[in-house]
mmCIF file of C-alpha atoms in Angstrom:
data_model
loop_
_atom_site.group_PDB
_atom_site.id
_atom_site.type_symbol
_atom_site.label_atom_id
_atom_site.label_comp_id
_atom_site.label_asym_id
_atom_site.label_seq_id
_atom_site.Cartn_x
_atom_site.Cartn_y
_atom_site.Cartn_z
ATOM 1 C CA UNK N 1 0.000 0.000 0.000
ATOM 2 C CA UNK N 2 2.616 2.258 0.844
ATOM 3 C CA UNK N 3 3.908 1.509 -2.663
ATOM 4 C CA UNK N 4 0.648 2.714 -4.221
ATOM 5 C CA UNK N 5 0.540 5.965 -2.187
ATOM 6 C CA UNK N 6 4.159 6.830 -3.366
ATOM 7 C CA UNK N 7 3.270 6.164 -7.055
ATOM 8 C CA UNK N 8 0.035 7.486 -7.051
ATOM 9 C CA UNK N 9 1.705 10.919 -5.234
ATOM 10 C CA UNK N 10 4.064 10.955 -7.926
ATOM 11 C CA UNK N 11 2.114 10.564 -10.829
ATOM 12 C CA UNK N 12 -0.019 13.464 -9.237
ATOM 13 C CA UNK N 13 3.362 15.639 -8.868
ATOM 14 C CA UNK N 14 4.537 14.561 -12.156
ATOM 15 C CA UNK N 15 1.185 15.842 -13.474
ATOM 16 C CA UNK N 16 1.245 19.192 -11.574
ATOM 17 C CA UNK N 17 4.812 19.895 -12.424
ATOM 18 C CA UNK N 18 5.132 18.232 -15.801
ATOM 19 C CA UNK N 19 2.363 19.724 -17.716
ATOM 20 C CA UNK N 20 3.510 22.268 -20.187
ATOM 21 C CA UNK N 21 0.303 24.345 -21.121
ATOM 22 C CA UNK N 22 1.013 25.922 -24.629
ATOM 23 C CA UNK N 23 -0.412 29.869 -24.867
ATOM 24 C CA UNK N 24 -0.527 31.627 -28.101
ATOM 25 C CA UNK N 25 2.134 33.886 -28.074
ATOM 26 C CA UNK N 26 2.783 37.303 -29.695
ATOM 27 C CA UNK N 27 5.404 36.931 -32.230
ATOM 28 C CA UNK N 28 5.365 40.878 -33.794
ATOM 29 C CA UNK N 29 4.851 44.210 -32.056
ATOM 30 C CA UNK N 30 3.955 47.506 -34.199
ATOM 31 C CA UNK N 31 5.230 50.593 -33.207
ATOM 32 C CA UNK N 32 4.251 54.150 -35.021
ATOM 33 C CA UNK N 33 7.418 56.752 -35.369
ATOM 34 C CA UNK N 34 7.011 60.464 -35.815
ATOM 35 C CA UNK N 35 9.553 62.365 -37.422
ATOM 36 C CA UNK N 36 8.139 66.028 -37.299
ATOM 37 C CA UNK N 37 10.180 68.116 -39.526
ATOM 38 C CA UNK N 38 9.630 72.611 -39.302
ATOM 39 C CA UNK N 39 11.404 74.677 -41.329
ATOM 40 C CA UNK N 40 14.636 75.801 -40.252
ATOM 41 C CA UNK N 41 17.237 78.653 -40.690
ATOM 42 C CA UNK N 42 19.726 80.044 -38.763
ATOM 43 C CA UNK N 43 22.903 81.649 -38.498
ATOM 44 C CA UNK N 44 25.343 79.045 -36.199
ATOM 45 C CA UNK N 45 27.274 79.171 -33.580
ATOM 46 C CA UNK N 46 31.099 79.371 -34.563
ATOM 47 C CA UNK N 47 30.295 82.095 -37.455
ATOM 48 C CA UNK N 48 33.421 84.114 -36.944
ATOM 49 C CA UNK N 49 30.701 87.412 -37.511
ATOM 50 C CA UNK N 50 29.047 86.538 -34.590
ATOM 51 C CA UNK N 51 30.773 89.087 -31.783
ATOM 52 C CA UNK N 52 33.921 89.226 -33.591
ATOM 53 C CA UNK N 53 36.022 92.084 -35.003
ATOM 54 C CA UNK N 54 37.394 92.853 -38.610
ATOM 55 C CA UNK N 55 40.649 95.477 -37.670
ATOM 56 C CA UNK N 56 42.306 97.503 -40.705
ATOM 57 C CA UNK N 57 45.238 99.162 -39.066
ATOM 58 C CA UNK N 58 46.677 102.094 -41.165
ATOM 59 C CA UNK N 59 50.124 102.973 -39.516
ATOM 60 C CA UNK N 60 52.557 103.610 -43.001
ATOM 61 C CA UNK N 61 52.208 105.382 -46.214
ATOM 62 C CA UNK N 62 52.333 102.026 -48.212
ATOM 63 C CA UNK N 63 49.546 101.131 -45.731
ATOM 64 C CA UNK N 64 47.418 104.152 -47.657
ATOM 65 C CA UNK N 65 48.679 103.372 -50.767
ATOM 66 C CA UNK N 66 47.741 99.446 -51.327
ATOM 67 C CA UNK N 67 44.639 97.318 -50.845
ATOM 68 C CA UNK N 68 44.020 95.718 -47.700
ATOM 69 C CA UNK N 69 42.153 92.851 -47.274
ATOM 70 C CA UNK N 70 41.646 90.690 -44.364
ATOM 71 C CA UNK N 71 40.156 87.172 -44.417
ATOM 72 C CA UNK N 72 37.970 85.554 -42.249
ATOM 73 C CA UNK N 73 37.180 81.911 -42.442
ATOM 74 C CA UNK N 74 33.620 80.933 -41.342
ATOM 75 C CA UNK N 75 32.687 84.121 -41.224
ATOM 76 C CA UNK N 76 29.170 82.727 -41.359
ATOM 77 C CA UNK N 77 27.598 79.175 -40.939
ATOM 78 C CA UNK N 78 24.194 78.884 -41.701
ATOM 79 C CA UNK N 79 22.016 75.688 -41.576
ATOM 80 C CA UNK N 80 19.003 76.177 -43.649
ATOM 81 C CA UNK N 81 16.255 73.432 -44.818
ATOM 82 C CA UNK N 82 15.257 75.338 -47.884
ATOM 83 C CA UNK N 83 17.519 76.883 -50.162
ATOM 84 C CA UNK N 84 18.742 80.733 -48.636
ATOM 85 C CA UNK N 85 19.901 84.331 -49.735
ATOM 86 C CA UNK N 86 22.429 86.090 -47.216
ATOM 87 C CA UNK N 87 22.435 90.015 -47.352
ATOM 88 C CA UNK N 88 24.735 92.033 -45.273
ATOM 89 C CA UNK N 89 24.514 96.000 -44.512
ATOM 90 C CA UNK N 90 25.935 98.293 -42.115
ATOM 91 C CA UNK N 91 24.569 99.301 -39.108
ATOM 92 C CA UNK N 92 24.551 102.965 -40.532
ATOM 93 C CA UNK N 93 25.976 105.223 -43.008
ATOM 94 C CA UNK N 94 29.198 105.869 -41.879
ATOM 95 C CA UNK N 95 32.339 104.587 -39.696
ATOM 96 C CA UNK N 96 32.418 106.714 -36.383
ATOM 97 C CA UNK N 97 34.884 108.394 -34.332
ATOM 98 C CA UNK N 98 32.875 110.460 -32.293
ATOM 99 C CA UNK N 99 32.255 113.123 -34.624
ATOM 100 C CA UNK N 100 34.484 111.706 -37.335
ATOM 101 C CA UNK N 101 32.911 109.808 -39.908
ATOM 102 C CA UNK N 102 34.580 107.768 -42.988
ATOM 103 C CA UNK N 103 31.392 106.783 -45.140
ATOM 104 C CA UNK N 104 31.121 102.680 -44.653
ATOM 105 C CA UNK N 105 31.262 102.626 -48.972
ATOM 106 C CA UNK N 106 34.857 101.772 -48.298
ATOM 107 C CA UNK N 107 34.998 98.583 -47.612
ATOM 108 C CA UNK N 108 33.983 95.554 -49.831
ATOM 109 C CA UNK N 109 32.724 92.410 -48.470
ATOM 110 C CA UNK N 110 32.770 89.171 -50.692
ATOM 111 C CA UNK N 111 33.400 85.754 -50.896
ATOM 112 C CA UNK N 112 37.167 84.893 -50.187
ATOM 113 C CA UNK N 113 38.706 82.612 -52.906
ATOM 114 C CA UNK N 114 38.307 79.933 -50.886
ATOM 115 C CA UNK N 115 35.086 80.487 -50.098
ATOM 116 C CA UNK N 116 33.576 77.558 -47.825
ATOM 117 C CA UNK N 117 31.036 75.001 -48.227
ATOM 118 C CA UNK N 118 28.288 77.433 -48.997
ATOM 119 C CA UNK N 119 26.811 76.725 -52.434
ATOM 120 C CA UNK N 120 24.868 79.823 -54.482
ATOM 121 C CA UNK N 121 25.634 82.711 -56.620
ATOM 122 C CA UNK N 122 28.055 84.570 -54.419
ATOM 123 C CA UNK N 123 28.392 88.684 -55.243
ATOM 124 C CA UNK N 124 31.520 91.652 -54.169
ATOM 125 C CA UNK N 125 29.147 93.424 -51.663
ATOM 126 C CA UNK N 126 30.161 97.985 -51.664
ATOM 127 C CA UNK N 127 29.142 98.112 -48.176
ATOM 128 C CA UNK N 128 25.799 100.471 -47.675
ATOM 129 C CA UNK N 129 23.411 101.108 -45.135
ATOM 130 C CA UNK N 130 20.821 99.155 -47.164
ATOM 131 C CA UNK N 131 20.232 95.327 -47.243
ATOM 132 C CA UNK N 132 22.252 93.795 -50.063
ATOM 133 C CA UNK N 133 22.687 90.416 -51.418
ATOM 134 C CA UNK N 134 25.832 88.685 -50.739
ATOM 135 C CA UNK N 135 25.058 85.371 -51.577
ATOM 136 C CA UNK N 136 21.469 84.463 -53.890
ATOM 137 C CA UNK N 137 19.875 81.081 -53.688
ATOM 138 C CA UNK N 138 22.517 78.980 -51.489
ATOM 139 C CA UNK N 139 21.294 75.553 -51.530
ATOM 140 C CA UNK N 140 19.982 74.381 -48.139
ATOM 141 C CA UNK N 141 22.344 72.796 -45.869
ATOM 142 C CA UNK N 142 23.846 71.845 -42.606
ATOM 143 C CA UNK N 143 26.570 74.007 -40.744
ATOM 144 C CA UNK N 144 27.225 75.366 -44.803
ATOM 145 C CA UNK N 145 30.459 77.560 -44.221
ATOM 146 C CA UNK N 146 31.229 81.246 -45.817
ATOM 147 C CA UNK N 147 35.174 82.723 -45.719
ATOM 148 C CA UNK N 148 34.798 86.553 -46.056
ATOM 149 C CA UNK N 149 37.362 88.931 -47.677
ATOM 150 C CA UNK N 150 37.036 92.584 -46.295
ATOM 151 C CA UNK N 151 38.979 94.501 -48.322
ATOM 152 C CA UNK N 152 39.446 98.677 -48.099
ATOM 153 C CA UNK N 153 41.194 99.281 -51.658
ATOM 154 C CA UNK N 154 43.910 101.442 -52.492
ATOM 155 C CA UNK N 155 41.590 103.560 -54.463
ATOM 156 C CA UNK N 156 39.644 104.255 -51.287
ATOM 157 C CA UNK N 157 42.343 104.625 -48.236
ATOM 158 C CA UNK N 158 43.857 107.355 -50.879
ATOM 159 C CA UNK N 159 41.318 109.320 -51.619
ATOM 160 C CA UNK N 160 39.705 111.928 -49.049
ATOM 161 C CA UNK N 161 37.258 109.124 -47.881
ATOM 162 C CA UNK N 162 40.181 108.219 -45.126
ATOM 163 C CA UNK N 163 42.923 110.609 -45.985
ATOM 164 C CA UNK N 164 42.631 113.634 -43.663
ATOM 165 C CA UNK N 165 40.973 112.130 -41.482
ATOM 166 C CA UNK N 166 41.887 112.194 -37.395
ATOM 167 C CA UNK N 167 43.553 109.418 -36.236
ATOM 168 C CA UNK N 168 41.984 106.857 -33.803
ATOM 169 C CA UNK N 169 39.594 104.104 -34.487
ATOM 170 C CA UNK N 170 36.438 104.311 -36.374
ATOM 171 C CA UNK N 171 33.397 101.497 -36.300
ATOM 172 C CA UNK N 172 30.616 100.224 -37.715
ATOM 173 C CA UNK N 173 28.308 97.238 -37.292
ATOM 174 C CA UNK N 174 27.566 95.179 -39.945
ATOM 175 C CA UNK N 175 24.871 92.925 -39.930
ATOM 176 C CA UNK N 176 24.229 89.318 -42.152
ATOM 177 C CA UNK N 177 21.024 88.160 -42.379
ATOM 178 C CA UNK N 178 20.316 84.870 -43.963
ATOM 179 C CA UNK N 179 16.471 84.421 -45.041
ATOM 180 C CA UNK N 180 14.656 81.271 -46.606
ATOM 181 C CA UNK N 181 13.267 81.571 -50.125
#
């Protein structure tokens, strides 16, 4: 008897413990992923324009006498999702020295010769108080780099536009504005 209790108490435990119930199961999931896109343009950190200087220092007469340019590499870095114009003007009409004023028409702004990763029809800006294009239909972009040339030429830093003039420094803002077309 003690025989049939042990294998009747197994064959209950062996058919508690042994029975493997098969569930459905899932075998795929579905997930939904958003990408939501808005337009985008915007003048980068690291543009060289942004809180930086541009310094022409006449101290000689062959300093008056030549053109003087002075680069700037990544002067601007725009990230745009549609293609972009960039226009540039000065903050008003002329550099000032507390009363002293050399009109900002001397100075040209343009693309340098190496002029970046920035795509577009790129033009030699005569710096004016007005809005200007300096670069027309840039295709859109990410962190799209633009070296500047500033360049004061001879014919200018001769002439009475500077010549005459009192020494010390003279400024001017100028601003870039990139806009989506």
């Amino acid at each position: 008897m003690t025989k049939l209790i042990a294998i009747a108490a197994l064959t209950i435990g062996a058919t508690i413990l042994g029975t493997n119930n098969v569930q459905a199961q899932n075998t795929t999931a579905t997930t939904t992923v958003n990408i939501t896109l808005n337009d985008v343009i915007s003048i980068d950190a690291g543009s060289t324009a942004i809180g930086n200087t541009v310094d022409f220092n006449y101290a000689t007469a062959a300093d008056y006498n030549s053109d003087q340019t002075i680069t700037k590499a990544n002067s601007l870095k725009v990230t745009s999702t549609k293609n972009f114009n960039v226009k540039v003007k000065a903050g008003g009409a002329n550099f000032m020295n507390g009363t002293n004023l050399i009109p900002v028409n001397v100075l040209t702004i343009k693309a340098a010769a190496a002029s970046g990763t920035m795509g577009g029809t790129k033009n030699s800006v005569v710096l004016s108080a007005t809005d200007q294009n300096l670069v027309t239909n840039a295709p859109l972009g990410s962190a799209l780099t633009l070296n500047l040339d500033y360049t004061i030429p001879a014919a200018k830093s001769s002439s009475s536009d500077i010549l005459g003039k009192p020494a010390g420094t003279y400024t001017q803002t100028v601003t870039y504005t990139a806009t989506a077309l």
